[in-house]
């Protein structure tokens, strides 16, 4: 069985580790960070937690890089000699670091992919965009399987990786801010925070399931809820008068412009 190493078990790395452990408990996993005290509790018979990246690279076949973007290139330069083209496939989940930049850290050819999951990986509900490149070790299916175990996957061209980061990874924060606002509205119309949170969470989940299962456009599902002269349409229109859709679209484009400038 192939061993998977996750370098940088912070927010996302830990989500990935937990997601893989939940879905495929028998997978041999290594997870690293420099200060391991906070993640030692995840160690078990199939999971090794270490601060020794050399040991991780030497033990694993698929190395997922979940480090902060600015540390990816220094990490690869420092550890390049431990990688072996006949054994290792690198999958970077870092924002904005291209495969060309990563390949330049090696004086030999190596299979390097990029993937963009989100923090819902920890509950196996991520959407992960993957871009593949040179694949001498035929790991495309295996890498897809890893990220399928964390939710859904789509394969995209690397040129769209930044767009996928905004919509899928930053998207978690946009949706949660929307939910927070709904909860605050719910409290204003009479619910305590806990009850409002429960109603809003299940409503958002239900709305997403309607689109996923019915394959419908959101506006089609909205039409089913908006009675003429009813309370839904007046509320929706009031939100639009205050710039609801426009604010979301502008926010997404602003995030994209920021990522492009880096
Ligand atoms: N958060 C998201 O939703 C999300 C989504 C998609 C992609 N990403 C990408 O995922 C990457 C990680 O983001 P994050 O939010 O998870 O950051 P983070 O929480 O800061 O995690 C990075 C981890 O790397 C560890 N680290 C630093 N240097 C290391 C080294 N030399 N060896 C091993 N571990 C090291 C740090 O712990 P120590 O200081 O203890 O070493 C830290 O826990 C970023 O590139 C980001 O672009 C994030």
JSON list of N, CA, C and O and ligand atoms in Angstrom, two decimals, residues 6-15 32-39 50-51 53 65-72 75 78-79 92-97 115-120 165 168-170 172 262, ligand 1:
[
{"chain": "A", "resi": 6, "resn": "UNK", "atom": "N", "xyz": [1.95, 14.06, 4.75]},
{"chain": "A", "resi": 6, "resn": "UNK", "atom": "CA", "xyz": [1.44, 15.44, 4.68]},
{"chain": "A", "resi": 6, "resn": "UNK", "atom": "C", "xyz": [2.42, 16.34, 5.41]},
{"chain": "A", "resi": 6, "resn": "UNK", "atom": "O", "xyz": [2.59, 16.24, 6.64]},
{"chain": "A", "resi": 7, "resn": "UNK", "atom": "N", "xyz": [3.11, 17.19, 4.64]},
{"chain": "A", "resi": 7, "resn": "UNK", "atom": "CA", "xyz": [4.09, 18.11, 5.23]},
{"chain": "A", "resi": 7, "resn": "UNK", "atom": "C", "xyz": [3.36, 19.41, 5.54]},
{"chain": "A", "resi": 7, "resn": "UNK", "atom": "O", "xyz": [2.83, 20.06, 4.64]},
{"chain": "A", "resi": 8, "resn": "UNK", "atom": "N", "xyz": [3.33, 19.78, 6.84]},
{"chain": "A", "resi": 8, "resn": "UNK", "atom": "CA", "xyz": [2.66, 21.02, 7.23]},
{"chain": "A", "resi": 8, "resn": "UNK", "atom": "C", "xyz": [1.25, 20.75, 7.72]},
{"chain": "A", "resi": 8, "resn": "UNK", "atom": "O", "xyz": [0.27, 21.11, 7.06]},
{"chain": "A", "resi": 9, "resn": "UNK", "atom": "N", "xyz": [1.15, 20.09, 8.89]},
{"chain": "A", "resi": 9, "resn": "UNK", "atom": "CA", "xyz": [-0.19, 19.76, 9.42]},
{"chain": "A", "resi": 9, "resn": "UNK", "atom": "C", "xyz": [-0.76, 20.93, 10.22]},
{"chain": "A", "resi": 9, "resn": "UNK", "atom": "O", "xyz": [-0.91, 20.87, 11.44]},
{"chain": "A", "resi": 10, "resn": "UNK", "atom": "N", "xyz": [-1.09, 22.01, 9.51]},
{"chain": "A", "resi": 10, "resn": "UNK", "atom": "CA", "xyz": [-1.77, 23.15, 10.12]},
{"chain": "A", "resi": 10, "resn": "UNK", "atom": "C", "xyz": [-3.25, 23.02, 9.83]},
{"chain": "A", "resi": 10, "resn": "UNK", "atom": "O", "xyz": [-3.79, 21.91, 9.84]},
{"chain": "A", "resi": 11, "resn": "UNK", "atom": "N", "xyz": [-3.92, 24.13, 9.54]},
{"chain": "A", "resi": 11, "resn": "UNK", "atom": "CA", "xyz": [-5.37, 24.10, 9.30]},
{"chain": "A", "resi": 11, "resn": "UNK", "atom": "C", "xyz": [-5.75, 23.09, 8.23]},
{"chain": "A", "resi": 11, "resn": "UNK", "atom": "O", "xyz": [-6.51, 22.16, 8.46]},
{"chain": "A", "resi": 12, "resn": "UNK", "atom": "N", "xyz": [-5.20, 23.29, 7.03]},
{"chain": "A", "resi": 12, "resn": "UNK", "atom": "CA", "xyz": [-5.60, 22.43, 5.92]},
{"chain": "A", "resi": 12, "resn": "UNK", "atom": "C", "xyz": [-4.97, 21.04, 6.03]},
{"chain": "A", "resi": 12, "resn": "UNK", "atom": "O", "xyz": [-5.64, 20.03, 5.84]},
{"chain": "A", "resi": 13, "resn": "UNK", "atom": "N", "xyz": [-3.66, 21.00, 6.35]},
{"chain": "A", "resi": 13, "resn": "UNK", "atom": "CA", "xyz": [-2.96, 19.70, 6.43]},
{"chain": "A", "resi": 13, "resn": "UNK", "atom": "C", "xyz": [-3.64, 18.77, 7.41]},
{"chain": "A", "resi": 13, "resn": "UNK", "atom": "O", "xyz": [-3.82, 17.58, 7.14]},
{"chain": "A", "resi": 14, "resn": "UNK", "atom": "N", "xyz": [-4.06, 19.31, 8.53]},
{"chain": "A", "resi": 14, "resn": "UNK", "atom": "CA", "xyz": [-4.73, 18.50, 9.55]},
{"chain": "A", "resi": 14, "resn": "UNK", "atom": "C", "xyz": [-6.12, 18.07, 9.07]},
{"chain": "A", "resi": 14, "resn": "UNK", "atom": "O", "xyz": [-6.55, 16.94, 9.33]},
{"chain": "A", "resi": 15, "resn": "UNK", "atom": "N", "xyz": [-6.80, 18.96, 8.35]},
{"chain": "A", "resi": 15, "resn": "UNK", "atom": "CA", "xyz": [-8.10, 18.59, 7.77]},
{"chain": "A", "resi": 15, "resn": "UNK", "atom": "C", "xyz": [-7.91, 17.40, 6.83]},
{"chain": "A", "resi": 15, "resn": "UNK", "atom": "O", "xyz": [-8.71, 16.46, 6.83]},
{"chain": "A", "resi": 32, "resn": "UNK", "atom": "N", "xyz": [3.59, 15.95, 9.30]},
{"chain": "A", "resi": 32, "resn": "UNK", "atom": "CA", "xyz": [4.67, 16.69, 9.96]},
{"chain": "A", "resi": 32, "resn": "UNK", "atom": "C", "xyz": [4.30, 18.14, 10.20]},
{"chain": "A", "resi": 32, "resn": "UNK", "atom": "O", "xyz": [3.46, 18.72, 9.52]},
{"chain": "A", "resi": 33, "resn": "UNK", "atom": "N", "xyz": [4.92, 18.70, 11.22]},
{"chain": "A", "resi": 33, "resn": "UNK", "atom": "CA", "xyz": [5.03, 20.13, 11.43]},
{"chain": "A", "resi": 33, "resn": "UNK", "atom": "C", "xyz": [6.22, 20.30, 12.37]},
{"chain": "A", "resi": 33, "resn": "UNK", "atom": "O", "xyz": [6.69, 19.32, 12.95]},
{"chain": "A", "resi": 34, "resn": "UNK", "atom": "N", "xyz": [6.73, 21.52, 12.51]},
{"chain": "A", "resi": 34, "resn": "UNK", "atom": "CA", "xyz": [7.94, 21.67, 13.33]},
{"chain": "A", "resi": 34, "resn": "UNK", "atom": "C", "xyz": [7.62, 21.47, 14.81]},
{"chain": "A", "resi": 34, "resn": "UNK", "atom": "O", "xyz": [8.34, 20.79, 15.52]},
{"chain": "A", "resi": 35, "resn": "UNK", "atom": "N", "xyz": [6.52, 22.06, 15.24]},
{"chain": "A", "resi": 35, "resn": "UNK", "atom": "CA", "xyz": [6.13, 21.91, 16.64]},
{"chain": "A", "resi": 35, "resn": "UNK", "atom": "C", "xyz": [4.97, 20.92, 16.70]},
{"chain": "A", "resi": 35, "resn": "UNK", "atom": "O", "xyz": [3.82, 21.29, 16.45]},
{"chain": "A", "resi": 36, "resn": "UNK", "atom": "N", "xyz": [5.26, 19.67, 17.04]},
{"chain": "A", "resi": 36, "resn": "UNK", "atom": "CA", "xyz": [4.25, 18.61, 16.90]},
{"chain": "A", "resi": 36, "resn": "UNK", "atom": "C", "xyz": [3.35, 18.43, 18.12]},
{"chain": "A", "resi": 36, "resn": "UNK", "atom": "O", "xyz": [2.40, 17.64, 18.07]},
{"chain": "A", "resi": 37, "resn": "UNK", "atom": "N", "xyz": [3.64, 19.19, 19.20]},
{"chain": "A", "resi": 37, "resn": "UNK", "atom": "CA", "xyz": [2.89, 18.95, 20.45]},
{"chain": "A", "resi": 37, "resn": "UNK", "atom": "C", "xyz": [1.37, 18.97, 20.23]},
{"chain": "A", "resi": 37, "resn": "UNK", "atom": "O", "xyz": [0.65, 18.10, 20.73]},
{"chain": "A", "resi": 38, "resn": "UNK", "atom": "N", "xyz": [0.89, 19.93, 19.42]},
{"chain": "A", "resi": 38, "resn": "UNK", "atom": "CA", "xyz": [-0.55, 20.08, 19.26]},
{"chain": "A", "resi": 38, "resn": "UNK", "atom": "C", "xyz": [-1.19, 18.98, 18.41]},
{"chain": "A", "resi": 38, "resn": "UNK", "atom": "O", "xyz": [-2.41, 18.83, 18.39]},
{"chain": "A", "resi": 39, "resn": "UNK", "atom": "N", "xyz": [-0.38, 18.21, 17.68]},
{"chain": "A", "resi": 39, "resn": "UNK", "atom": "CA", "xyz": [-1.00, 17.19, 16.80]},
{"chain": "A", "resi": 39, "resn": "UNK", "atom": "C", "xyz": [-0.56, 15.76, 17.16]},
{"chain": "A", "resi": 39, "resn": "UNK", "atom": "O", "xyz": [-0.94, 14.81, 16.48]},
{"chain": "A", "resi": 50, "resn": "UNK", "atom": "N", "xyz": [5.45, 13.52, 13.05]},
{"chain": "A", "resi": 50, "resn": "UNK", "atom": "CA", "xyz": [6.89, 13.76, 13.20]},
{"chain": "A", "resi": 50, "resn": "UNK", "atom": "C", "xyz": [7.24, 15.21, 12.87]},
{"chain": "A", "resi": 50, "resn": "UNK", "atom": "O", "xyz": [6.48, 15.90, 12.20]},
{"chain": "A", "resi": 51, "resn": "UNK", "atom": "N", "xyz": [8.41, 15.64, 13.36]},
{"chain": "A", "resi": 51, "resn": "UNK", "atom": "CA", "xyz": [8.92, 16.94, 12.91]},
{"chain": "A", "resi": 51, "resn": "UNK", "atom": "C", "xyz": [10.12, 16.73, 11.99]},
{"chain": "A", "resi": 51, "resn": "UNK", "atom": "O", "xyz": [10.86, 17.66, 11.69]},
{"chain": "A", "resi": 53, "resn": "UNK", "atom": "N", "xyz": [11.11, 15.98, 8.48]},
{"chain": "A", "resi": 53, "resn": "UNK", "atom": "CA", "xyz": [10.62, 15.90, 7.10]},
{"chain": "A", "resi": 53, "resn": "UNK", "atom": "C", "xyz": [11.41, 14.89, 6.26]},
{"chain": "A", "resi": 53, "resn": "UNK", "atom": "O", "xyz": [10.86, 14.26, 5.36]},
{"chain": "A", "resi": 65, "resn": "UNK", "atom": "N", "xyz": [2.11, 18.63, 0.04]},
{"chain": "A", "resi": 65, "resn": "UNK", "atom": "CA", "xyz": [2.70, 19.82, 0.66]},
{"chain": "A", "resi": 65, "resn": "UNK", "atom": "C", "xyz": [1.59, 20.77, 1.07]},
{"chain": "A", "resi": 65, "resn": "UNK", "atom": "O", "xyz": [0.93, 21.36, 0.22]},
{"chain": "A", "resi": 66, "resn": "UNK", "atom": "N", "xyz": [1.39, 20.89, 2.39]},
{"chain": "A", "resi": 66, "resn": "UNK", "atom": "CA", "xyz": [0.34, 21.79, 2.90]},
{"chain": "A", "resi": 66, "resn": "UNK", "atom": "C", "xyz": [0.98, 22.93, 3.70]},
{"chain": "A", "resi": 66, "resn": "UNK", "atom": "O", "xyz": [0.43, 23.38, 4.71]},
{"chain": "A", "resi": 67, "resn": "UNK", "atom": "N", "xyz": [2.14, 23.36, 3.24]},
{"chain": "A", "resi": 67, "resn": "UNK", "atom": "CA", "xyz": [2.87, 24.46, 3.89]},
{"chain": "A", "resi": 67, "resn": "UNK", "atom": "C", "xyz": [2.33, 25.79, 3.38]},
{"chain": "A", "resi": 67, "resn": "UNK", "atom": "O", "xyz": [1.72, 25.85, 2.31]},
{"chain": "A", "resi": 68, "resn": "UNK", "atom": "N", "xyz": [2.62, 26.86, 4.12]},
{"chain": "A", "resi": 68, "resn": "UNK", "atom": "CA", "xyz": [2.29, 28.21, 3.63]},
{"chain": "A", "resi": 68, "resn": "UNK", "atom": "C", "xyz": [3.00, 28.42, 2.30]},
{"chain": "A", "resi": 68, "resn": "UNK", "atom": "O", "xyz": [4.14, 27.95, 2.12]},
{"chain": "A", "resi": 69, "resn": "UNK", "atom": "N", "xyz": [2.37, 29.14, 1.38]},
{"chain": "A", "resi": 69, "resn": "UNK", "atom": "CA", "xyz": [2.97, 29.28, 0.04]},
{"chain": "A", "resi": 69, "resn": "UNK", "atom": "C", "xyz": [4.43, 29.74, 0.05]},
{"chain": "A", "resi": 69, "resn": "UNK", "atom": "O", "xyz": [5.26, 29.18, -0.66]},
{"chain": "A", "resi": 70, "resn": "UNK", "atom": "N", "xyz": [4.75, 30.74, 0.90]},
{"chain": "A", "resi": 70, "resn": "UNK", "atom": "CA", "xyz": [6.13, 31.28, 0.87]},
{"chain": "A", "resi": 70, "resn": "UNK", "atom": "C", "xyz": [7.17, 30.29, 1.39]},
{"chain": "A", "resi": 70, "resn": "UNK", "atom": "O", "xyz": [8.37, 30.53, 1.24]},
{"chain": "A", "resi": 71, "resn": "UNK", "atom": "N", "xyz": [6.73, 29.21, 2.01]},
{"chain": "A", "resi": 71, "resn": "UNK", "atom": "CA", "xyz": [7.72, 28.24, 2.52]},
{"chain": "A", "resi": 71, "resn": "UNK", "atom": "C", "xyz": [7.89, 27.03, 1.58]},
{"chain": "A", "resi": 71, "resn": "UNK", "atom": "O", "xyz": [8.75, 26.19, 1.82]},
{"chain": "A", "resi": 72, "resn": "UNK", "atom": "N", "xyz": [7.08, 26.96, 0.53]},
{"chain": "A", "resi": 72, "resn": "UNK", "atom": "CA", "xyz": [7.14, 25.79, -0.37]},
{"chain": "A", "resi": 72, "resn": "UNK", "atom": "C", "xyz": [8.50, 25.69, -1.07]},
{"chain": "A", "resi": 72, "resn": "UNK", "atom": "O", "xyz": [9.16, 24.63, -1.03]},
{"chain": "A", "resi": 75, "resn": "UNK", "atom": "N", "xyz": [11.38, 24.96, 1.26]},
{"chain": "A", "resi": 75, "resn": "UNK", "atom": "CA", "xyz": [11.28, 23.56, 1.71]},
{"chain": "A", "resi": 75, "resn": "UNK", "atom": "C", "xyz": [11.81, 22.61, 0.63]},
{"chain": "A", "resi": 75, "resn": "UNK", "atom": "O", "xyz": [12.58, 21.69, 0.90]},
{"chain": "A", "resi": 78, "resn": "UNK", "atom": "N", "xyz": [15.59, 22.84, 0.20]},
{"chain": "A", "resi": 78, "resn": "UNK", "atom": "CA", "xyz": [16.30, 22.24, 1.34]},
{"chain": "A", "resi": 78, "resn": "UNK", "atom": "C", "xyz": [16.23, 20.71, 1.31]},
{"chain": "A", "resi": 78, "resn": "UNK", "atom": "O", "xyz": [17.16, 20.03, 1.73]},
{"chain": "A", "resi": 79, "resn": "UNK", "atom": "N", "xyz": [15.10, 20.17, 0.80]},
{"chain": "A", "resi": 79, "resn": "UNK", "atom": "CA", "xyz": [14.90, 18.72, 0.89]},
{"chain": "A", "resi": 79, "resn": "UNK", "atom": "C", "xyz": [14.98, 17.99, -0.45]},
{"chain": "A", "resi": 79, "resn": "UNK", "atom": "O", "xyz": [14.71, 16.79, -0.51]},
{"chain": "A", "resi": 92, "resn": "UNK", "atom": "N", "xyz": [1.07, 19.52, -4.33]},
{"chain": "A", "resi": 92, "resn": "UNK", "atom": "CA", "xyz": [1.06, 20.75, -3.54]},
{"chain": "A", "resi": 92, "resn": "UNK", "atom": "C", "xyz": [-0.35, 21.32, -3.46]},
{"chain": "A", "resi": 92, "resn": "UNK", "atom": "O", "xyz": [-1.03, 21.42, -4.47]},
{"chain": "A", "resi": 93, "resn": "UNK", "atom": "N", "xyz": [-0.75, 21.68, -2.24]},
{"chain": "A", "resi": 93, "resn": "UNK", "atom": "CA", "xyz": [-2.06, 22.33, -2.09]},
{"chain": "A", "resi": 93, "resn": "UNK", "atom": "C", "xyz": [-1.87, 23.82, -1.83]},
{"chain": "A", "resi": 93, "resn": "UNK", "atom": "O", "xyz": [-2.81, 24.52, -1.46]},
{"chain": "A", "resi": 94, "resn": "UNK", "atom": "N", "xyz": [-0.65, 24.31, -2.00]},
{"chain": "A", "resi": 94, "resn": "UNK", "atom": "CA", "xyz": [-0.34, 25.73, -1.71]},
{"chain": "A", "resi": 94, "resn": "UNK", "atom": "C", "xyz": [-0.90, 26.64, -2.79]},
{"chain": "A", "resi": 94, "resn": "UNK", "atom": "O", "xyz": [-0.82, 26.34, -3.98]},
{"chain": "A", "resi": 95, "resn": "UNK", "atom": "N", "xyz": [-1.40, 27.75, -2.35]},
{"chain": "A", "resi": 95, "resn": "UNK", "atom": "CA", "xyz": [-1.95, 28.75, -3.27]},
{"chain": "A", "resi": 95, "resn": "UNK", "atom": "C", "xyz": [-0.83, 29.47, -4.01]},
{"chain": "A", "resi": 95, "resn": "UNK", "atom": "O", "xyz": [0.14, 29.90, -3.40]},
{"chain": "A", "resi": 96, "resn": "UNK", "atom": "N", "xyz": [-0.98, 29.59, -5.31]},
{"chain": "A", "resi": 96, "resn": "UNK", "atom": "CA", "xyz": [-0.14, 30.52, -6.07]},
{"chain": "A", "resi": 96, "resn": "UNK", "atom": "C", "xyz": [1.26, 30.04, -6.44]},
{"chain": "A", "resi": 96, "resn": "UNK", "atom": "O", "xyz": [1.99, 30.78, -7.10]},
{"chain": "A", "resi": 97, "resn": "UNK", "atom": "N", "xyz": [1.67, 28.86, -6.01]},
{"chain": "A", "resi": 97, "resn": "UNK", "atom": "CA", "xyz": [3.01, 28.37, -6.38]},
{"chain": "A", "resi": 97, "resn": "UNK", "atom": "C", "xyz": [2.83, 27.37, -7.52]},
{"chain": "A", "resi": 97, "resn": "UNK", "atom": "O", "xyz": [2.20, 26.32, -7.36]},
{"chain": "A", "resi": 115, "resn": "UNK", "atom": "N", "xyz": [-3.26, 20.53, -6.13]},
{"chain": "A", "resi": 115, "resn": "UNK", "atom": "CA", "xyz": [-4.65, 20.26, -5.74]},
{"chain": "A", "resi": 115, "resn": "UNK", "atom": "C", "xyz": [-5.12, 21.40, -4.86]},
{"chain": "A", "resi": 115, "resn": "UNK", "atom": "O", "xyz": [-4.34, 22.00, -4.13]},
{"chain": "A", "resi": 116, "resn": "UNK", "atom": "N", "xyz": [-6.38, 21.73, -4.97]},
{"chain": "A", "resi": 116, "resn": "UNK", "atom": "CA", "xyz": [-6.94, 22.80, -4.13]},
{"chain": "A", "resi": 116, "resn": "UNK", "atom": "C", "xyz": [-8.18, 22.30, -3.43]},
{"chain": "A", "resi": 116, "resn": "UNK", "atom": "O", "xyz": [-9.29, 22.37, -3.94]},
{"chain": "A", "resi": 117, "resn": "UNK", "atom": "N", "xyz": [-7.99, 21.70, -2.24]},
{"chain": "A", "resi": 117, "resn": "UNK", "atom": "CA", "xyz": [-9.15, 21.27, -1.44]},
{"chain": "A", "resi": 117, "resn": "UNK", "atom": "C", "xyz": [-9.62, 22.43, -0.57]},
{"chain": "A", "resi": 117, "resn": "UNK", "atom": "O", "xyz": [-9.09, 23.54, -0.69]},
{"chain": "A", "resi": 118, "resn": "UNK", "atom": "N", "xyz": [-10.59, 22.19, 0.28]},
{"chain": "A", "resi": 118, "resn": "UNK", "atom": "CA", "xyz": [-10.93, 23.21, 1.29]},
{"chain": "A", "resi": 118, "resn": "UNK", "atom": "C", "xyz": [-11.02, 22.54, 2.66]},
{"chain": "A", "resi": 118, "resn": "UNK", "atom": "O", "xyz": [-10.85, 21.33, 2.78]},
{"chain": "A", "resi": 119, "resn": "UNK", "atom": "N", "xyz": [-11.27, 23.36, 3.68]},
{"chain": "A", "resi": 119, "resn": "UNK", "atom": "CA", "xyz": [-11.20, 22.82, 5.04]},
{"chain": "A", "resi": 119, "resn": "UNK", "atom": "C", "xyz": [-12.35, 21.85, 5.36]},
{"chain": "A", "resi": 119, "resn": "UNK", "atom": "O", "xyz": [-12.31, 21.17, 6.37]},
{"chain": "A", "resi": 120, "resn": "UNK", "atom": "N", "xyz": [-13.34, 21.76, 4.46]},
{"chain": "A", "resi": 120, "resn": "UNK", "atom": "CA", "xyz": [-14.39, 20.75, 4.67]},
{"chain": "A", "resi": 120, "resn": "UNK", "atom": "C", "xyz": [-13.85, 19.34, 4.41]},
{"chain": "A", "resi": 120, "resn": "UNK", "atom": "O", "xyz": [-14.57, 18.35, 4.60]},
{"chain": "A", "resi": 165, "resn": "UNK", "atom": "N", "xyz": [-9.14, 28.27, -6.25]},
{"chain": "A", "resi": 165, "resn": "UNK", "atom": "CA", "xyz": [-8.83, 28.63, -4.86]},
{"chain": "A", "resi": 165, "resn": "UNK", "atom": "C", "xyz": [-9.86, 29.61, -4.33]},
{"chain": "A", "resi": 165, "resn": "UNK", "atom": "O", "xyz": [-10.37, 29.46, -3.21]},
{"chain": "A", "resi": 168, "resn": "UNK", "atom": "N", "xyz": [-13.58, 27.72, -4.38]},
{"chain": "A", "resi": 168, "resn": "UNK", "atom": "CA", "xyz": [-13.72, 26.53, -3.53]},
{"chain": "A", "resi": 168, "resn": "UNK", "atom": "C", "xyz": [-13.14, 26.69, -2.13]},
{"chain": "A", "resi": 168, "resn": "UNK", "atom": "O", "xyz": [-13.78, 26.32, -1.15]},
{"chain": "A", "resi": 169, "resn": "UNK", "atom": "N", "xyz": [-11.92, 27.24, -2.04]},
{"chain": "A", "resi": 169, "resn": "UNK", "atom": "CA", "xyz": [-11.25, 27.30, -0.73]},
{"chain": "A", "resi": 169, "resn": "UNK", "atom": "C", "xyz": [-11.68, 28.54, 0.04]},
{"chain": "A", "resi": 169, "resn": "UNK", "atom": "O", "xyz": [-12.20, 28.46, 1.15]},
{"chain": "A", "resi": 170, "resn": "UNK", "atom": "N", "xyz": [-11.54, 29.73, -0.58]},
{"chain": "A", "resi": 170, "resn": "UNK", "atom": "CA", "xyz": [-12.03, 30.96, 0.08]},
{"chain": "A", "resi": 170, "resn": "UNK", "atom": "C", "xyz": [-13.54, 30.89, 0.20]},
{"chain": "A", "resi": 170, "resn": "UNK", "atom": "O", "xyz": [-14.13, 31.50, 1.11]},
{"chain": "A", "resi": 172, "resn": "UNK", "atom": "N", "xyz": [-15.48, 28.76, 1.30]},
{"chain": "A", "resi": 172, "resn": "UNK", "atom": "CA", "xyz": [-15.95, 28.31, 2.62]},
{"chain": "A", "resi": 172, "resn": "UNK", "atom": "C", "xyz": [-16.20, 29.52, 3.52]},
{"chain": "A", "resi": 172, "resn": "UNK", "atom": "O", "xyz": [-17.22, 29.62, 4.19]},
{"chain": "A", "resi": 262, "resn": "UNK", "atom": "N", "xyz": [-0.06, 38.39, -6.34]},
{"chain": "A", "resi": 262, "resn": "UNK", "atom": "CA", "xyz": [1.01, 37.84, -5.49]},
{"chain": "A", "resi": 262, "resn": "UNK", "atom": "C", "xyz": [2.18, 37.39, -6.32]},
{"chain": "A", "resi": 262, "resn": "UNK", "atom": "O", "xyz": [2.03, 36.90, -7.41]},
{"chain": "B", "resi": 1, "resn": "LIG", "atom": "N1", "xyz": [-6.83, 26.97, 4.90]},
{"chain": "B", "resi": 1, "resn": "LIG", "atom": "C1", "xyz": [-7.47, 26.72, 3.77]},
{"chain": "B", "resi": 1, "resn": "LIG", "atom": "O1", "xyz": [-8.69, 26.75, 3.67]},
{"chain": "B", "resi": 1, "resn": "LIG", "atom": "C2", "xyz": [-6.71, 26.35, 2.53]},
{"chain": "B", "resi": 1, "resn": "LIG", "atom": "C3", "xyz": [-7.42, 25.86, 1.44]},
{"chain": "B", "resi": 1, "resn": "LIG", "atom": "C4", "xyz": [-6.72, 25.47, 0.29]},
{"chain": "B", "resi": 1, "resn": "LIG", "atom": "C5", "xyz": [-5.35, 25.60, 0.26]},
{"chain": "B", "resi": 1, "resn": "LIG", "atom": "N2", "xyz": [-4.67, 26.12, 1.32]},
{"chain": "B", "resi": 1, "resn": "LIG", "atom": "C6", "xyz": [-3.22, 26.19, 1.27]},
{"chain": "B", "resi": 1, "resn": "LIG", "atom": "O2", "xyz": [-2.74, 25.29, 2.24]},
{"chain": "B", "resi": 1, "resn": "LIG", "atom": "C7", "xyz": [-1.50, 25.75, 2.75]},
{"chain": "B", "resi": 1, "resn": "LIG", "atom": "C8", "xyz": [-1.53, 25.74, 4.25]},
{"chain": "B", "resi": 1, "resn": "LIG", "atom": "O3", "xyz": [-2.49, 26.68, 4.71]},
{"chain": "B", "resi": 1, "resn": "LIG", "atom": "P1", "xyz": [-2.99, 26.63, 6.20]},
{"chain": "B", "resi": 1, "resn": "LIG", "atom": "O4", "xyz": [-4.08, 27.60, 6.31]},
{"chain": "B", "resi": 1, "resn": "LIG", "atom": "O5", "xyz": [-3.27, 25.20, 6.59]},
{"chain": "B", "resi": 1, "resn": "LIG", "atom": "O6", "xyz": [-1.68, 27.16, 6.96]},
{"chain": "B", "resi": 1, "resn": "LIG", "atom": "P2", "xyz": [-1.17, 26.82, 8.42]},
{"chain": "B", "resi": 1, "resn": "LIG", "atom": "O7", "xyz": [-2.31, 26.53, 9.33]},
{"chain": "B", "resi": 1, "resn": "LIG", "atom": "O8", "xyz": [-0.20, 27.89, 8.82]},
{"chain": "B", "resi": 1, "resn": "LIG", "atom": "O9", "xyz": [-0.38, 25.46, 8.23]},
{"chain": "B", "resi": 1, "resn": "LIG", "atom": "C9", "xyz": [0.96, 25.39, 7.81]},
{"chain": "B", "resi": 1, "resn": "LIG", "atom": "C10", "xyz": [1.68, 24.48, 8.78]},
{"chain": "B", "resi": 1, "resn": "LIG", "atom": "O10", "xyz": [2.98, 24.24, 8.28]},
{"chain": "B", "resi": 1, "resn": "LIG", "atom": "C11", "xyz": [3.81, 23.97, 9.40]},
{"chain": "B", "resi": 1, "resn": "LIG", "atom": "N3", "xyz": [5.19, 24.15, 8.99]},
{"chain": "B", "resi": 1, "resn": "LIG", "atom": "C12", "xyz": [5.89, 25.29, 8.77]},
{"chain": "B", "resi": 1, "resn": "LIG", "atom": "N4", "xyz": [7.13, 25.02, 8.35]},
{"chain": "B", "resi": 1, "resn": "LIG", "atom": "C13", "xyz": [7.21, 23.66, 8.29]},
{"chain": "B", "resi": 1, "resn": "LIG", "atom": "C14", "xyz": [8.24, 22.76, 7.91]},
{"chain": "B", "resi": 1, "resn": "LIG", "atom": "N5", "xyz": [9.46, 23.18, 7.53]},
{"chain": "B", "resi": 1, "resn": "LIG", "atom": "N6", "xyz": [7.97, 21.44, 7.96]},
{"chain": "B", "resi": 1, "resn": "LIG", "atom": "C15", "xyz": [6.77, 20.96, 8.36]},
{"chain": "B", "resi": 1, "resn": "LIG", "atom": "N7", "xyz": [5.77, 21.78, 8.74]},
{"chain": "B", "resi": 1, "resn": "LIG", "atom": "C16", "xyz": [5.98, 23.10, 8.71]},
{"chain": "B", "resi": 1, "resn": "LIG", "atom": "C17", "xyz": [3.33, 24.95, 10.47]},
{"chain": "B", "resi": 1, "resn": "LIG", "atom": "O11", "xyz": [3.49, 24.42, 11.78]},
{"chain": "B", "resi": 1, "resn": "LIG", "atom": "P3", "xyz": [4.86, 24.65, 12.59]},
{"chain": "B", "resi": 1, "resn": "LIG", "atom": "O12", "xyz": [5.05, 26.12, 12.70]},
{"chain": "B", "resi": 1, "resn": "LIG", "atom": "O13", "xyz": [4.62, 23.94, 13.90]},
{"chain": "B", "resi": 1, "resn": "LIG", "atom": "O14", "xyz": [5.89, 23.98, 11.78]},
{"chain": "B", "resi": 1, "resn": "LIG", "atom": "C18", "xyz": [1.83, 25.07, 10.16]},
{"chain": "B", "resi": 1, "resn": "LIG", "atom": "O15", "xyz": [1.07, 24.27, 11.07]},
{"chain": "B", "resi": 1, "resn": "LIG", "atom": "C19", "xyz": [-1.26, 27.13, 2.17]},
{"chain": "B", "resi": 1, "resn": "LIG", "atom": "O16", "xyz": [-0.31, 27.04, 1.16]},
{"chain": "B", "resi": 1, "resn": "LIG", "atom": "C20", "xyz": [-2.61, 27.53, 1.62]},
{"chain": "B", "resi": 1, "resn": "LIG", "atom": "O17", "xyz": [-2.45, 28.32, 0.46]},
{"chain": "B", "resi": 1, "resn": "LIG", "atom": "C21", "xyz": [-5.33, 26.46, 2.47]}
]
